[in-house]
């Protein structure tokens, strides 16, 4: 998964390309590069690691040229190093790529037999060779690209630069998203509208199979046969302002502290506090009485939000829920009943696995509802119904505020479904609505635990492994707590259903293993306490995350306790998430890892 950009400008192309790459770094930061045409000749600057390394290189060796392409990389094939960094260039053709060419090995072998010399270990380099091969046959650049594309299997968003063509970029898309932007005498191309926000808000999106010809005068779209296509531009809401840390040391910490406000604003869309009821936006034309089964699909943290929501749809709406991680879902033979509802959850709206599952469900006659944080995303355009989470831009790779906003939105949807299906009465609904309305206050209290969590972090930081356990909705929350710790501290952490521990994982317990027990004083509290005692009996170091009721009931023996205010069970997962996020954050601080851009990760996974 990578970010690509292209500029056909009137001024030097390198500065706007760098600006766009800063907005695409959430897609990968293994290496970055730019190519421009100087006096018709290709010139490249590439650097391994974060974008600032390329910035430093450009300060020393600036690039002239009014037309250029750029790339920020998350390595799929070939180690993150300068040689494998994009743009790749072959005989005057430069290319940047987001996606995976699945048949690159066979193409490479064929091209080698034809005399091609490869200098990288990437899948992408074959594309530059194929296009330059067509050019050598006397093709014009657009035809060379059109003729090369059918040989590629897999997913791609591409941008090409050609020596001698100082007023031309060619783009192509299959699977991976690609947009073009309209300026005054300048035109742009990028992986998404976010990248182009500093230059324009007039955007067209390429469809699968499209090739685009970008010049200063305009933008053309053609299909594989060379026939012209119409891709009407649309005005997109995108902020040209780069998100700041707002005085916080890291975006992640800022985003953790934003939750009372952003969860409040997300809820305000769906909750009528005065009326004590959930009121979904008018354009949500969905009658839950027609729905007999739900499927929920997502990846990573978004998947854990879906796992928690399953409990709510079953309990408050009496709806059976099929839930799976997206990378598995689309390869299963799910027995879909036409007309049922498929829910997709995503912060970025660009996650390739989730997108592919969405198309799979759509192809099986499911209605598509997506809970999304980026309104201009590919998933938003592919969904029948979109329920926005108003978390604002989430920059930290480890998702925090998007998660709790997803939970808030899914809780509202489950209650609305329960009302529509007659499972919940107005009297049942009112206290649930009041509980949701109180979440921002509960969250503000939870954030006050930070000083204590900062101390506890030192214990976790000295451990090699950690376990998180919980029951009911706190089980997926345990999975999320473990994911947060893994992502930013690189400590091996696992989440388990508390009752499952004794069926094997308890073998891991010894005096060096911290076990975080998530147990609000709800109906499963006593059972969870028994599981905690089983750990304590084996010298495990438990940290109990509970509420006042739980604290008053908890037997002594836990090595530490984080106490939150008492709250209705519905909202506990939204609030109990915060101490887990802070525990991971402060442990990462102790270990000095890169909190906002952890190794090997990217904010949006745009390849399968
Ligand atoms: C979470 O902290 C991770 N960044 C990752 O697991 C993420 O949740 C997953 O890639 C899904 O992303 P999405 O919500 O943008 O689809």
Coordinates of C-alpha atoms and ligand atoms in Angstrom, one line a residue:
X1 CA 0.0 0.0 0.0
X2 CA 1.5 3.2 -1.1
X3 CA 0.5 6.8 -2.0
X4 CA 1.1 8.1 -5.5
X5 CA 0.8 11.7 -6.9
X6 CA 1.4 13.5 -10.2
X7 CA 1.6 17.2 -11.1
X8 CA 1.6 18.8 -14.5
X9 CA 2.3 22.4 -13.4
X10 CA 3.3 25.8 -14.5
X11 CA 5.8 26.1 -11.6
X12 CA 8.4 23.6 -10.3
X13 CA 6.6 20.3 -9.7
X14 CA 8.7 19.1 -6.7
X15 CA 7.2 21.4 -4.0
X16 CA 3.5 20.5 -4.6
X17 CA 4.4 16.8 -5.0
X18 CA 6.1 16.9 -1.6
X19 CA 3.1 18.6 -0.1
X20 CA 0.8 15.9 -1.5
X21 CA 3.2 13.1 -0.3
X22 CA 3.0 14.5 3.3
X23 CA -0.7 13.9 3.1
X24 CA -0.2 10.4 1.7
X25 CA 2.4 9.3 4.3
X26 CA -0.4 7.5 6.2
X27 CA -0.3 5.0 3.4
X28 CA 3.3 4.0 4.0
X29 CA 6.7 5.4 5.1
X30 CA 9.3 2.7 4.1
X31 CA 10.7 5.0 1.4
X32 CA 9.7 7.9 -0.9
X33 CA 10.7 9.3 -4.2
X34 CA 10.1 11.9 -6.9
X35 CA 10.8 12.0 -10.6
X36 CA 10.5 15.1 -12.8
X37 CA 11.5 16.0 -16.4
X38 CA 14.4 18.5 -16.6
X39 CA 14.9 19.7 -20.2
X40 CA 13.0 16.6 -21.3
X41 CA 15.2 14.2 -19.3
X42 CA 14.1 12.2 -16.3
X43 CA 15.6 13.1 -13.0
X44 CA 14.9 11.2 -9.8
X45 CA 15.5 11.7 -6.1
X46 CA 14.7 8.8 -3.7
X47 CA 15.3 8.1 -0.1
X48 CA 14.7 5.2 2.3
X49 CA 12.5 5.7 5.4
X50 CA 10.4 8.7 6.2
X51 CA 9.5 11.5 3.9
X52 CA 11.8 13.9 5.8
X53 CA 14.8 11.9 4.4
X54 CA 13.7 12.7 0.9
X55 CA 13.0 16.3 1.9
X56 CA 16.6 16.6 3.2
X57 CA 17.9 15.1 -0.1
X58 CA 15.9 17.6 -2.2
X59 CA 17.2 20.5 -0.1
X60 CA 20.7 19.4 -1.1
X61 CA 19.9 18.4 -4.7
X62 CA 16.8 20.2 -5.8
X63 CA 14.8 19.0 -8.7
X64 CA 13.7 21.4 -11.5
X65 CA 11.0 20.4 -14.0
X66 CA 7.4 21.5 -14.2
X67 CA 5.9 17.9 -14.5
X68 CA 6.6 15.1 -12.0
X69 CA 5.4 12.1 -10.2
X70 CA 5.9 11.1 -6.5
X71 CA 5.5 8.1 -4.3
X72 CA 5.5 7.1 -0.6
X73 CA 6.0 3.4 -0.1
X74 CA 4.8 0.5 2.1
X75 CA 7.0 -2.4 0.9
X76 CA 5.2 -5.4 -0.4
X77 CA 7.9 -6.9 -2.7
X78 CA 11.6 -6.0 -2.1
X79 CA 13.1 -4.7 1.0
X80 CA 12.6 -1.0 2.0
X81 CA 15.8 0.5 0.5
X82 CA 16.7 3.2 -2.0
X83 CA 17.1 0.8 -4.9
X84 CA 13.6 -0.5 -4.5
X85 CA 12.1 2.9 -3.9
X86 CA 9.7 4.3 -6.5
X87 CA 9.7 5.9 -9.1
X88 CA 11.2 3.1 -11.1
X89 CA 12.7 4.2 -14.4
X90 CA 13.4 2.1 -17.5
X91 CA 14.6 3.7 -20.8
X92 CA 12.9 7.0 -20.3
X93 CA 9.8 5.7 -18.7
X94 CA 9.2 6.4 -15.0
X95 CA 6.4 4.8 -13.0
X96 CA 4.9 5.0 -9.5
X97 CA 2.6 2.2 -8.3
X98 CA 0.1 1.4 -5.5
X99 CA -1.0 -2.2 -5.5
X100 CA 0.5 -5.6 -6.2
X101 CA 1.3 -7.2 -9.6
X102 CA 0.6 -10.8 -8.8
X103 CA 2.2 -12.3 -12.0
X104 CA 5.3 -10.1 -11.8
X105 CA 7.6 -13.1 -11.5
X106 CA 6.5 -14.7 -14.8
X107 CA 6.5 -11.3 -16.5
X108 CA 10.0 -10.7 -15.2
X109 CA 11.2 -14.0 -16.6
X110 CA 9.7 -13.3 -20.0
X111 CA 11.2 -9.8 -20.1
X112 CA 14.6 -11.1 -19.1
X113 CA 14.5 -13.6 -21.9
X114 CA 13.8 -10.6 -24.2
X115 CA 17.0 -9.0 -22.9
X116 CA 15.5 -6.7 -20.1
X117 CA 17.9 -6.0 -17.2
X118 CA 16.3 -5.6 -13.8
X119 CA 17.8 -3.5 -11.0
X120 CA 15.2 -3.9 -8.2
X121 CA 13.4 -6.7 -6.4
X122 CA 10.0 -5.1 -6.7
X123 CA 6.9 -6.3 -8.6
X124 CA 6.5 -2.8 -10.0
X125 CA 9.6 -2.7 -12.2
X126 CA 8.0 -5.1 -14.7
X127 CA 5.5 -2.3 -15.6
X128 CA 8.2 0.1 -16.6
X129 CA 9.8 -2.6 -18.8
X130 CA 6.5 -3.6 -20.4
X131 CA 5.7 0.1 -21.3
X132 CA 9.2 0.9 -22.6
X133 CA 9.0 -2.3 -24.7
X134 CA 5.8 -1.0 -26.4
X135 CA 7.4 2.5 -26.9
X136 CA 10.3 0.9 -28.6
X137 CA 7.8 -0.6 -31.1
X138 CA 6.9 3.0 -32.0
X139 CA 3.8 3.4 -29.9
X140 CA 2.7 6.7 -28.5
X141 CA 2.9 6.8 -24.6
X142 CA -0.9 6.4 -24.1
X143 CA -1.0 3.4 -26.4
X144 CA 2.1 1.9 -24.9
X145 CA 0.4 2.0 -21.5
X146 CA -2.9 0.7 -22.9
X147 CA -1.2 -2.2 -24.5
X148 CA 0.9 -3.1 -21.5
X149 CA -1.9 -3.1 -18.9
X150 CA -3.8 -6.2 -20.0
X151 CA -0.7 -8.2 -19.2
X152 CA -0.8 -7.2 -15.5
X153 CA -2.7 -9.4 -13.0
X154 CA -3.5 -7.9 -9.5
X155 CA -4.3 -4.4 -8.4
X156 CA -2.8 -1.1 -9.4
X157 CA -3.0 2.6 -9.4
X158 CA -0.3 3.9 -11.7
X159 CA 1.3 7.2 -12.8
X160 CA 3.8 7.4 -15.7
X161 CA 6.2 10.1 -16.8
X162 CA 7.9 9.9 -20.3
X163 CA 11.2 11.5 -21.4
X164 CA 10.5 14.1 -24.0
X165 CA 6.9 14.7 -23.0
X166 CA 7.0 17.7 -20.7
X167 CA 3.2 18.2 -20.7
X168 CA 2.0 14.7 -19.9
X169 CA 1.3 12.3 -17.1
X170 CA -0.6 9.1 -17.8
X171 CA -2.5 7.3 -15.0
X172 CA -4.3 4.0 -14.8
X173 CA -6.4 2.1 -12.3
X174 CA -7.5 -1.4 -11.5
X175 CA -8.5 -2.1 -7.9
X176 CA -6.5 0.5 -6.2
X177 CA -8.1 4.0 -6.0
X178 CA -7.0 6.9 -8.2
X179 CA -8.3 10.4 -8.6
X180 CA -7.4 13.4 -10.8
X181 CA -7.7 17.0 -9.8
X182 CA -8.5 20.1 -12.0
X183 CA -6.5 23.3 -11.5
X184 CA -6.1 26.5 -13.6
X185 CA -3.5 25.6 -16.3
X186 CA -2.3 22.9 -13.9
X187 CA -3.7 19.3 -13.4
X188 CA -3.1 16.8 -10.7
X189 CA -3.4 13.1 -10.0
X190 CA -3.4 11.3 -6.7
X191 CA -4.3 8.2 -4.6
X192 CA -7.2 10.1 -3.0
X193 CA -8.8 13.6 -2.6
X194 CA -6.9 14.2 0.6
X195 CA -3.6 14.3 -1.3
X196 CA -5.0 16.9 -3.8
X197 CA -6.7 19.1 -1.2
X198 CA -4.0 21.8 -1.2
X199 CA -4.4 22.3 -5.0
X200 CA -8.1 21.8 -5.8
X201 CA -11.5 20.6 -4.6
X202 CA -12.6 19.6 -8.2
X203 CA -12.0 15.9 -8.4
X204 CA -12.8 13.0 -10.8
X205 CA -12.3 9.4 -9.7
X206 CA -11.1 6.7 -12.1
X207 CA -13.1 3.6 -12.4
X208 CA -11.5 0.1 -12.8
X209 CA -9.9 -0.2 -16.2
X210 CA -9.7 3.5 -16.8
X211 CA -6.6 5.2 -18.3
X212 CA -6.2 9.0 -17.9
X213 CA -4.2 11.4 -19.9
X214 CA -3.3 14.5 -17.9
X215 CA -1.9 17.6 -19.5
X216 CA -1.9 21.3 -18.5
X217 CA -4.9 21.9 -20.8
X218 CA -7.1 19.1 -19.5
X219 CA -7.7 15.6 -18.5
X220 CA -8.9 12.8 -20.7
X221 CA -10.2 9.3 -19.8
X222 CA -10.1 6.3 -22.1
X223 CA -10.9 2.6 -21.8
X224 CA -8.8 -0.4 -22.8
X225 CA -10.0 -0.1 -26.4
X226 CA -8.9 3.6 -26.5
X227 CA -12.5 4.9 -26.5
X228 CA -13.1 8.1 -24.7
X229 CA -15.0 8.1 -21.4
X230 CA -16.7 10.7 -19.4
X231 CA -15.8 11.0 -15.7
X232 CA -17.6 14.1 -14.4
X233 CA -15.7 16.1 -11.8
X234 CA -17.3 16.7 -8.4
X235 CA -16.6 19.2 -5.7
X236 CA -15.1 17.3 -2.6
X237 CA -14.9 18.5 0.9
X238 CA -11.2 18.2 1.8
X239 CA -9.2 20.4 4.1
X240 CA -6.1 22.0 2.6
X241 CA -4.9 22.5 6.1
X242 CA -2.5 19.8 7.4
X243 CA -3.6 18.5 10.7
X244 CA -1.5 19.7 13.6
X245 CA -0.7 18.0 16.9
X246 CA -2.3 20.8 18.8
X247 CA 0.4 21.1 21.4
X248 CA 0.4 17.3 22.1
X249 CA 3.6 15.3 21.8
X250 CA 2.0 12.8 19.4
X251 CA -1.0 12.7 17.2
X252 CA -2.1 9.5 19.0
X253 CA -2.2 11.4 22.4
X254 CA -4.1 14.3 20.8
X255 CA -6.6 11.9 19.3
X256 CA -7.1 10.0 22.6
X257 CA -7.8 13.3 24.3
X258 CA -10.2 14.4 21.6
X259 CA -12.6 11.5 22.2
X260 CA -15.1 13.2 24.6
X261 CA -15.6 15.9 22.0
X262 CA -15.7 13.8 18.8
X263 CA -17.8 11.0 20.3
X264 CA -20.2 13.7 21.4
X265 CA -20.4 15.2 18.0
X266 CA -20.8 11.8 16.4
X267 CA -23.6 10.9 18.8
X268 CA -25.3 14.2 18.2
X269 CA -26.0 13.1 14.6
X270 CA -28.0 10.0 15.7
X271 CA -29.3 10.8 19.3
X272 CA -32.3 13.0 20.1
X273 CA -31.5 13.4 23.8
X274 CA -34.6 15.5 24.6
X275 CA -36.9 12.9 22.9
X276 CA -34.9 10.1 24.5
X277 CA -34.7 8.3 21.2
X278 CA -32.3 7.4 18.4
X279 CA -33.1 9.3 15.1
X280 CA -31.1 8.2 12.1
X281 CA -30.6 10.7 9.3
X282 CA -33.6 11.0 6.9
X283 CA -31.5 9.6 4.0
X284 CA -31.0 6.3 5.8
X285 CA -33.8 4.4 4.0
X286 CA -33.7 1.1 5.8
X287 CA -36.5 -0.9 7.4
X288 CA -35.0 -3.3 9.8
X289 CA -38.2 -5.3 9.8
X290 CA -37.2 -6.6 6.3
X291 CA -33.8 -7.7 7.6
X292 CA -33.4 -11.3 8.8
X293 CA -29.7 -11.5 9.2
X294 CA -26.8 -9.0 9.4
X295 CA -23.2 -9.5 8.3
X296 CA -20.5 -7.2 9.7
X297 CA -17.1 -7.1 8.0
X298 CA -13.9 -5.1 8.7
X299 CA -10.2 -5.3 9.5
X300 CA -8.1 -4.6 12.6
X301 CA -9.6 -2.2 15.1
X302 CA -12.7 -1.6 13.0
X303 CA -13.3 -5.4 13.1
X304 CA -13.2 -5.3 16.9
X305 CA -15.8 -2.5 16.9
X306 CA -17.9 -4.8 14.8
X307 CA -17.4 -7.7 17.2
X308 CA -18.6 -5.6 20.1
X309 CA -21.6 -4.4 18.0
X310 CA -22.6 -8.0 17.4
X311 CA -23.5 -8.3 21.1
X312 CA -25.7 -5.2 20.8
X313 CA -27.6 -6.3 17.6
X314 CA -28.3 -9.7 19.1
X315 CA -29.4 -8.2 22.5
X316 CA -31.2 -5.0 21.5
X317 CA -32.6 -6.0 18.0
X318 CA -32.8 -9.8 18.2
X319 CA -30.8 -9.9 14.9
X320 CA -28.5 -12.8 14.1
X321 CA -25.1 -11.4 13.1
X322 CA -22.5 -13.0 10.8
X323 CA -19.1 -11.3 11.5
X324 CA -15.8 -11.9 9.9
X325 CA -12.5 -10.3 9.1
X326 CA -12.6 -9.0 5.6
X327 CA -9.6 -10.9 4.3
X328 CA -11.4 -14.1 5.1
X329 CA -15.0 -13.1 4.5
X330 CA -14.8 -12.9 0.7
X331 CA -13.3 -16.3 0.3
X332 CA -16.0 -18.0 2.3
X333 CA -19.3 -19.5 0.9
X334 CA -21.5 -17.4 3.0
X335 CA -25.2 -18.4 2.5
X336 CA -26.5 -14.9 1.8
X337 CA -30.3 -14.2 1.7
X338 CA -30.9 -11.5 -1.0
X339 CA -31.9 -8.1 0.4
X340 CA -30.3 -8.6 3.8
X341 CA -27.9 -6.0 5.2
X342 CA -24.1 -6.1 5.1
X343 CA -22.4 -3.6 7.4
X344 CA -18.8 -2.5 6.7
X345 CA -16.7 -0.5 9.2
X346 CA -13.6 1.5 8.3
X347 CA -11.8 4.6 9.4
X348 CA -10.1 5.3 6.1
X349 CA -12.7 3.8 3.8
X350 CA -9.8 2.7 1.6
X351 CA -8.9 -0.7 3.2
X352 CA -8.6 -3.0 0.2
X353 CA -9.7 -6.2 2.0
X354 CA -12.9 -4.5 3.3
X355 CA -13.5 -2.9 -0.1
X356 CA -13.2 -6.3 -1.8
X357 CA -15.6 -7.8 0.7
X358 CA -18.1 -5.0 0.1
X359 CA -18.1 -5.7 -3.6
X360 CA -18.5 -9.4 -2.8
X361 CA -21.5 -8.8 -0.6
X362 CA -23.0 -6.4 -3.2
X363 CA -22.6 -9.1 -5.8
X364 CA -24.6 -11.4 -3.6
X365 CA -27.5 -9.1 -3.4
X366 CA -26.8 -7.6 0.0
X367 CA -27.7 -4.0 0.9
X368 CA -24.6 -2.1 1.8
X369 CA -24.3 0.1 4.9
X370 CA -20.8 1.5 5.8
X371 CA -19.7 3.2 9.0
X372 CA -16.9 5.5 7.8
X373 CA -14.7 8.3 9.0
X374 CA -13.7 9.6 5.5
X375 CA -16.7 10.8 3.6
X376 CA -14.8 11.2 0.3
X377 CA -13.4 7.6 0.4
X378 CA -13.8 4.8 -2.1
X379 CA -16.0 2.8 0.3
X380 CA -18.3 5.8 0.7
X381 CA -18.8 5.9 -3.1
X382 CA -19.4 2.2 -3.2
X383 CA -22.0 2.1 -0.3
X384 CA -25.8 2.5 -0.5
X385 CA -25.9 4.0 3.0
X386 CA -23.1 5.7 4.8
X387 CA -23.2 6.5 8.5
X388 CA -20.3 8.9 9.2
X389 CA -18.3 8.9 12.3
X390 CA -17.2 12.5 13.0
X391 CA -13.9 11.7 14.6
X392 CA -12.1 14.2 12.3
X393 CA -8.8 13.3 10.6
X394 CA -7.1 10.4 12.4
X395 CA -3.3 10.6 11.8
X396 CA -1.8 8.3 14.4
X397 CA -1.5 4.8 12.8
X398 CA -2.9 3.2 15.9
X399 CA -6.7 3.9 15.7
X400 CA -8.2 5.4 18.8
X401 CA -11.0 8.1 18.4
X402 CA -12.2 6.4 15.2
X403 CA -12.8 3.2 17.2
X404 CA -14.9 4.8 19.9
X405 CA -16.8 6.9 17.3
X406 CA -17.5 3.6 15.4
X407 CA -18.8 2.1 18.6
X408 CA -21.1 5.1 19.3
X409 CA -22.5 4.9 15.7
X410 CA -23.0 1.1 15.8
X411 CA -24.7 1.3 19.2
X412 CA -27.2 3.9 17.8
X413 CA -27.9 1.7 14.8
X414 CA -28.5 -1.4 17.0
X415 CA -30.9 0.5 19.2
X416 CA -32.7 1.9 16.1
X417 CA -33.0 -1.6 14.7
X418 CA -34.4 -2.8 18.1
X419 CA -37.1 -0.1 18.0
X420 CA -38.0 -0.8 14.4
X421 CA -38.3 -4.5 15.1
X422 CA -40.3 -4.0 18.2
X423 CA -37.7 -5.7 20.4
X424 CA -37.2 -2.4 22.3
X425 CA -40.0 -0.2 23.6
X426 CA -39.7 3.5 23.9
X427 CA -39.2 2.9 27.7
X428 CA -36.4 0.5 26.9
X429 CA -34.8 3.0 24.5
X430 CA -34.8 6.1 26.8
X431 CA -32.2 4.9 29.4
X432 CA -30.0 3.6 26.6
X433 CA -30.1 7.1 25.0
X434 CA -29.3 8.7 28.3
X435 CA -26.4 6.4 28.8
X436 CA -25.0 7.3 25.4
X437 CA -25.5 11.0 26.1
X438 CA -23.4 10.6 29.2
X439 CA -20.4 9.0 27.4
X440 CA -18.4 12.2 26.9
X441 CA -18.5 12.9 30.7
X442 CA -17.5 9.3 31.5
X443 CA -14.6 9.7 29.0
X444 CA -13.4 12.9 30.6
X445 CA -13.3 11.0 33.9
X446 CA -11.4 8.1 32.3
X447 CA -8.7 10.5 31.0
X448 CA -8.1 11.6 34.6
X449 CA -6.5 8.2 35.2
X450 CA -3.5 9.1 32.9
X451 CA -1.0 9.9 35.7
X452 CA -1.7 6.5 37.3
X453 CA -1.5 4.8 33.9
X454 CA 1.9 6.5 33.2
X455 CA 3.3 4.8 36.3
X456 CA 1.8 1.4 35.4
X457 CA 3.4 1.7 31.9
X458 CA 6.8 1.1 33.3
X459 CA 5.7 -2.4 34.5
X460 CA 4.4 -3.3 31.1
X461 CA 7.4 -1.8 29.3
X462 CA 9.7 -4.3 31.2
X463 CA 7.7 -7.3 29.9
X464 CA 8.2 -9.3 26.8
X465 CA 4.6 -10.4 26.6
X466 CA 1.2 -9.3 27.9
X467 CA -2.4 -10.7 28.0
X468 CA -5.7 -8.9 28.0
X469 CA -8.8 -10.7 29.2
X470 CA -12.5 -9.9 29.4
X471 CA -16.0 -11.4 29.0
X472 CA -18.9 -10.3 26.8
X473 CA -18.3 -7.0 25.1
X474 CA -15.1 -6.8 27.1
X475 CA -13.6 -9.7 25.2
X476 CA -13.3 -7.9 21.8
X477 CA -12.1 -4.9 23.9
X478 CA -9.4 -7.1 25.3
X479 CA -8.4 -7.9 21.7
X480 CA -8.3 -4.2 20.9
X481 CA -6.2 -3.5 24.0
X482 CA -3.7 -6.1 22.9
X483 CA -3.7 -4.7 19.4
X484 CA -2.9 -1.2 20.6
X485 CA 0.0 -2.5 22.7
X486 CA 1.4 -4.6 19.9
X487 CA 1.1 -1.9 17.3
X488 CA 3.1 0.8 19.0
X489 CA 5.3 -1.0 21.6
X490 CA 6.1 -4.2 19.6
X491 CA 5.5 -6.2 22.9
X492 CA 3.8 -9.5 22.0
X493 CA 0.3 -9.1 23.4
X494 CA -2.8 -11.3 23.1
X495 CA -6.5 -10.8 24.0
X496 CA -8.6 -13.7 25.2
X497 CA -12.1 -14.4 26.4
X498 CA -11.4 -14.6 30.1
X499 CA -13.2 -18.0 30.3
X500 CA -10.9 -19.4 27.6
X501 CA -7.7 -18.8 29.5
X502 CA -7.8 -22.1 31.4
X503 CA -8.2 -24.0 28.1
X504 CA -4.5 -23.3 27.3
X505 CA -3.2 -19.7 27.3
X506 CA -2.9 -19.8 31.1
X507 CA 0.2 -21.9 30.5
X508 CA 1.8 -18.6 29.6
X509 CA 1.2 -17.1 33.0
X510 CA 4.2 -16.6 35.3
X511 CA 5.5 -13.8 37.6
X512 CA 6.8 -11.8 34.6
X513 CA 3.5 -11.7 32.6
X514 CA 1.2 -8.7 33.1
X515 CA -2.4 -9.7 32.6
X516 CA -4.8 -6.8 32.1
X517 CA -8.3 -7.8 33.3
X518 CA -11.2 -5.7 31.9
X519 CA -14.1 -6.1 34.2
X520 CA -16.8 -3.5 34.8
X521 CA -19.2 -4.4 37.7
X522 CA -21.6 -6.1 35.3
X523 CA -23.3 -9.5 35.1
X524 CA -20.0 -11.2 34.1
X525 CA -18.0 -9.6 36.8
X526 CA -17.9 -12.5 39.3
X527 CA -16.9 -15.0 36.6
X528 CA -14.1 -12.7 35.4
X529 CA -12.9 -12.4 39.0
X530 CA -12.6 -16.2 39.2
X531 CA -10.5 -16.1 36.0
X532 CA -8.4 -13.3 37.5
X533 CA -7.8 -15.4 40.7
X534 CA -6.7 -18.3 38.5
X535 CA -4.0 -16.0 37.1
X536 CA -3.0 -14.6 40.5
X537 CA -2.7 -18.2 41.8
X538 CA 0.0 -18.7 39.2
X539 CA 1.8 -15.4 40.2
X540 CA 0.6 -13.6 37.2
X541 CA 0.7 -9.7 37.6
X542 CA -2.8 -8.5 37.1
X543 CA -4.0 -5.0 36.4
X544 CA -7.7 -4.8 37.0
X545 CA -9.6 -2.2 34.9
X546 CA -13.0 -1.8 36.6
X547 CA -15.5 0.6 37.9
X548 CA -16.4 1.7 41.5
X549 CA -18.9 -1.2 41.9
X550 CA -16.2 -3.7 40.7
X551 CA -13.6 -2.1 42.9
X552 CA -15.8 -2.5 45.9
X553 CA -16.4 -6.2 45.1
X554 CA -12.9 -7.2 43.9
X555 CA -11.0 -9.6 46.1
X556 CA -7.6 -8.4 47.1
X557 CA -4.6 -9.7 45.2
X558 CA -4.7 -7.7 42.1
X559 CA -1.3 -5.9 41.8
X560 CA -3.0 -2.7 40.4
X561 CA -6.4 -1.3 39.7
X562 CA -7.7 1.4 37.4
X563 CA -11.2 2.5 38.6
X564 CA -13.7 4.2 36.3
X565 CA -17.1 5.6 37.2
X566 CA -20.0 3.2 37.3
X567 CA -21.9 3.2 34.0
X568 CA -24.5 1.2 32.1
X569 CA -23.1 -1.9 30.4
X570 CA -24.0 -0.6 27.0
X571 CA -21.4 2.2 27.1
X572 CA -18.6 0.5 29.1
X573 CA -16.7 -0.6 25.9
X574 CA -16.6 3.0 24.6
X575 CA -15.2 4.3 27.9
X576 CA -13.0 1.4 29.0
X577 CA -11.1 1.7 25.7
X578 CA -9.4 4.9 26.9
X579 CA -7.3 3.5 29.7
X580 CA -6.2 0.7 27.3
X581 CA -5.2 3.2 24.7
X582 CA -3.3 5.3 27.3
X583 CA -1.6 2.2 28.7
X584 CA -0.3 1.4 25.2
X585 CA 0.7 5.0 24.6
X586 CA 2.6 5.5 27.8
X587 CA 4.3 2.1 27.5
X588 CA 5.5 3.1 24.0
X589 CA 6.8 6.4 25.5
X590 CA 8.9 4.4 28.0
X591 CA 10.2 2.2 25.2
X592 CA 10.9 5.2 22.9
X593 CA 9.2 3.6 19.9
X594 CA 7.7 5.7 17.0
X595 CA 4.2 6.2 18.4
X596 CA 2.5 7.8 15.3
X597 CA 4.3 5.8 12.6
X598 CA 5.2 2.4 14.1
X599 CA 7.5 0.1 12.1
X600 CA 6.0 -2.1 9.4
X601 CA 2.6 -0.4 9.6
X602 CA 0.6 2.1 7.6
X603 CA -2.6 4.0 8.5
X604 CA -4.6 2.6 5.5
X605 CA -3.9 -0.8 4.0
X606 CA -4.7 -0.4 0.3
X607 CA -3.5 -3.8 -0.9
X608 CA -4.9 -7.2 -0.2
Ligands
LIG1 C1 -5.6 0.0 14.0 O1 -4.9 0.7 15.0 C2 -4.8 -0.3 12.8 N1 -4.3 0.9 12.3 C3 -5.5 -1.2 11.8 O2 -5.7 -2.4 12.5 C4 -6.8 -0.7 11.2 O3 -7.8 -0.7 12.2 C5 -7.2 -1.5 10.1 O4 -6.1 -1.5 9.1 C6 -8.5 -1.1 9.4 O5 -8.3 0.2 8.9 P1 -9.7 1.0 8.5 O6 -10.5 1.2 9.7 O7 -9.1 2.3 7.9 O8 -10.4 0.2 7.4

